[in-house]
Amino acid sequence: MRYGLIGSSGRMGKEIIETFKGHDLVLEVSDTGIFRHGEPEIIIDFSNREALKTAIEMAYQFGAGIVTGTTALNQSDIADLRRLAERVPVVQSFNFSTGINLLRMILKEYSSLLEEFEAEIIEVHHSAKKDAPSGTAIMLKESVGRDLPIHSVRTGGIPGDHRVFFANEGEVIEISHRVISRKVFAIGALKAAMFCAERENGFYSYEEVVRWMQKR
Amino acid sequence: MRYGLIGSSGRMGKEIIETFKGHDLVLEVSDTGIFRHGEPEIIIDFSNREALKTAIEMAYQFGAGIVTGTTALNQSDIADLRRLAERVPVVQSFNFSTGINLLRMILKEYSSLLEEFEAEIIEVHHSAKKDAPSGTAIMLKESVGRDLPIHSVRTGGIPGDHRVFFANEGEVIEISHRVISRKVFAIGALKAAMFCAERENGFYSYEEVVRWMQKR
Amino acid sequence: MRYGLIGSSGRMGKEIIETFKGHDLVLEVSDTGIFRHGEPEIIIDFSNREALKTAIEMAYQFGAGIVTGTTALNQSDIADLRRLAERVPVVQSFNFSTGINLLRMILKEYSSLLEEFEAEIIEVHHSAKKDAPSGTAIMLKESVGRDLPIHSVRTGGIPGDHRVFFANEGEVIEISHRVISRKVFAIGALKAAMFCAERENGFYSYEEVVRWMQKR
Amino acid sequence: MRYGLIGSSGRMGKEIIETFKGHDLVLEVSDTGIFRHGEPEIIIDFSNREALKTAIEMAYQFGAGIVTGTTALNQSDIADLRRLAERVPVVQSFNFSTGINLLRMILKEYSSLLEEFEAEIIEVHHSAKKDAPSGTAIMLKESVGRDLPIHSVRTGGIPGDHRVFFANEGEVIEISHRVISRKVFAIGALKAAMFCAERENGFYSYEEVVRWMQKR
């Protein structure tokens, strides 16, 4: 695949380049500028709201699909992506790991049985991460299906821990996820890119990519 | 209810007596001897293999049901309980907490989706607990549905932690349970006793008690 | 010892009564009222700011020492206790466990070597605990010796978990304490009461009781 | 510095090459063979017992110091390194992280105060790690200063977690270390290499490198 990368100088950028070996990096957008030497079929975006706008422009320009993991998006960003998705395939998620998506499925299914328990989320990320709570924690809270406190710890170089607690007077259940290496998101982004390669258009979450992967 | 208690001087014995306030303790079997001043309708057993034999004898003698949480049972103990269950209701489980039974349901259902992950269990209990691995860890391993290592830590006064890990190169999922107070097992035993009160006979696990509780 | 108990109907009250078996409970102050049938030599207080005022009045009245674990005290409460300590022995602490006091010693000693690490505290307590952050977390932060975020989780029946994290880009150090049973605070209170029995007056922390215990 | 790298194709090899940017890689020993195009001043070894023998030969050959993090060494390997250390500086450790060395200092100093607690270690590493218990766990056990169980979990891609527990009937203290990225060992190896550059000979542990770093 010929691919473009938005946020190539960030932590995720390096992982994407390593994981997408064998594919053709024809476009790079980073702090240092825009470098293009070909037309991308798919654009991989792990940047920020501002750079995402550039990504969307380029998607229109080249008719390229977008796989975006940028967090801290607002309603208008999502609306822009949905509009683009009428033309090209778009996969948008706050978390491209298999583990978190399995946790979401478990929480969605068992939340009614866990109603008697009090619930909280603790999420831990590296100190450079500006947004809090994390996009992943917001997704997990939605899966639990009720309002609950999210505690955001920003410290050191931790890639991403999410811990969902259910407690009552006598016991505590914990359902957690820990990222060992950001490579796991790059692998998810690659799967999402392959998913897009088989589609004309549409707005998809990473959950649908996971389901598609299981049937293959 | 008129109830009998096997193992009344142990840690669980004290919790049972406190939780079963309002019910009539008519029979006690402990290290110090057998004390009886009535006929039990149900016998609660949290003891050991040897005392369980006494419990079964008394169940036959009084036509009483049995709720047993004694661990480290072998095939012949289970066979004895199943035989008794032709006459009276028997609830047998290695763990009477809602949390562990929810974990079993989650693990049984999601184990196929977790096949690509390596799995391990770490269980931690107080240093006086002789059996290892714990009966609960064995149940959780059965729910995962594959052979996996169980690490048994025996230290201090910890009531019971069970942690099931699924890991691959990039991420770790953890599904855990922690007992805050043994009272949680006594509450489960009480629910199981009420379950037995509505039945003539039969061999049941605590899972079925949990399901029955949800419908009420 | 003849002792008084402030907060006898709370969670700690029950633990104190059980741990102080063999000693003479001559005074009880709780939600239901004041019950006295003797003169206390020592008053044990695990209540709240308002009830602590009653405890201090009685300490003056009977010339009794005070062992107080009430949290959420302010400067004026501490000043009242220091004034009382000119007359009788007073042991005041937010945590009467050996473990937390060892953690404080470790943190105080090693904080300079840990300067390059970012530090955070996560503390978890039962949902009925009103004050946040916990008094223990405040003590641990003082031992670390710098400003740092404290995340307070209030859920279920958890007696008290305190986790101090030091993280940099490549590694995380965690120094934690978990209460298995509130009995540990009652045992600490008893040691503090015995400490007071050997003193005329003075304002002491539980750390000094721990040091005294080691020399005996 | 002109340096040699033993184990260049392994996980640590890649981290060393990235961390030692700016220094001159003149010698590589890996599964694929020996590549040399200069004379190393220092040899960095993160391999296995067999390759370590090659490292020692080359150290004699070039008069180069050795920084070795290879685990699962036996007494005769250590004796060989000590003999070499009469000629050149040798830094040998099972763990080149600041965090673990701080843990060792804390454990060595506080083990007498923790005598009443039962102690255990749980260590978790990636499933390709053959040796168990880990060299680091063995070092931590030596620092605690008593015989204690070590539970070795081998799963997924976890770089290295070490958790030391002290528990009694009422409380648990945990002192733990988690590696976020193996880069932390490469940084330690670089510090050890700089330490060797200032010495003629001698057999040193990484603790001495940490002390030397603090004085600079």
mmCIF file of C-alpha atoms in Angstrom, chain A residues 11 118-120 122 124 126-127 151-158 163 165-172, chain C residues 11 118-120 122 124 126-127 151-158 163 165-172:
data_model
loop_
_atom_site.group_PDB
_atom_site.id
_atom_site.type_symbol
_atom_site.label_atom_id
_atom_site.label_comp_id
_atom_site.label_asym_id
_atom_site.label_seq_id
_atom_site.Cartn_x
_atom_site.Cartn_y
_atom_site.Cartn_z
ATOM 1 C CA ARG A 11 5.885 8.354 19.520
ATOM 2 C CA GLU A 118 -19.917 0.543 42.511
ATOM 3 C CA ALA A 119 -17.672 1.271 39.523
ATOM 4 C CA GLU A 120 -14.553 3.402 38.980
ATOM 5 C CA ILE A 122 -8.131 4.431 36.991
ATOM 6 C CA VAL A 124 -2.335 5.820 33.853
ATOM 7 C CA HIS A 126 2.977 9.072 30.359
ATOM 8 C CA SER A 127 3.312 12.646 31.604
ATOM 9 C CA HIS A 151 -8.988 8.959 37.815
ATOM 10 C CA SER A 152 -6.262 10.099 35.396
ATOM 11 C CA VAL A 153 -2.638 9.588 36.437
ATOM 12 C CA ARG A 154 0.019 11.263 34.237
ATOM 13 C CA THR A 155 3.503 10.064 35.120
ATOM 14 C CA GLY A 156 6.780 8.844 33.615
ATOM 15 C CA GLY A 157 6.738 6.998 30.292
ATOM 16 C CA ILE A 158 3.807 4.636 30.861
ATOM 17 C CA ARG A 163 -8.265 -0.474 35.175
ATOM 18 C CA PHE A 165 -13.059 -1.652 39.234
ATOM 19 C CA PHE A 166 -16.373 -3.003 40.471
ATOM 20 C CA ALA A 167 -16.619 -3.115 44.254
ATOM 21 C CA ASN A 168 -19.166 -3.841 46.932
ATOM 22 C CA GLU A 169 -18.879 -4.296 50.684
ATOM 23 C CA GLY A 170 -17.216 -7.723 50.434
ATOM 24 C CA GLU A 171 -15.380 -8.032 47.104
ATOM 25 C CA VAL A 172 -13.691 -6.245 44.214
ATOM 26 C CA ARG C 11 -16.354 0.248 62.034
ATOM 27 C CA GLU C 118 7.837 11.852 38.968
ATOM 28 C CA ALA C 119 5.681 10.901 41.968
ATOM 29 C CA GLU C 120 1.957 10.258 42.465
ATOM 30 C CA ILE C 122 -3.373 6.550 44.523
ATOM 31 C CA VAL C 124 -8.535 3.603 47.708
ATOM 32 C CA HIS C 126 -14.653 2.323 51.161
ATOM 33 C CA SER C 127 -17.373 4.579 49.786
ATOM 34 C CA HIS C 151 -5.943 10.352 43.516
ATOM 35 C CA SER C 152 -8.710 9.338 45.942
ATOM 36 C CA VAL C 153 -10.918 6.391 44.976
ATOM 37 C CA ARG C 154 -14.015 5.815 47.154
ATOM 38 C CA THR C 155 -15.640 2.476 46.369
ATOM 39 C CA GLY C 156 -17.152 -0.635 47.983
ATOM 40 C CA GLY C 157 -15.863 -1.801 51.376
ATOM 41 C CA ILE C 158 -12.112 -1.442 50.850
ATOM 42 C CA ARG C 163 0.134 3.231 46.531
ATOM 43 C CA PHE C 165 4.436 5.609 42.449
ATOM 44 C CA PHE C 166 7.774 6.919 41.200
ATOM 45 C CA ALA C 167 8.074 6.861 37.433
ATOM 46 C CA ASN C 168 10.443 8.028 34.727
ATOM 47 C CA GLU C 169 10.618 7.356 31.013
ATOM 48 C CA GLY C 170 11.826 3.754 31.411
ATOM 49 C CA GLU C 171 10.693 2.387 34.783
ATOM 50 C CA VAL C 172 8.182 2.582 37.626
#
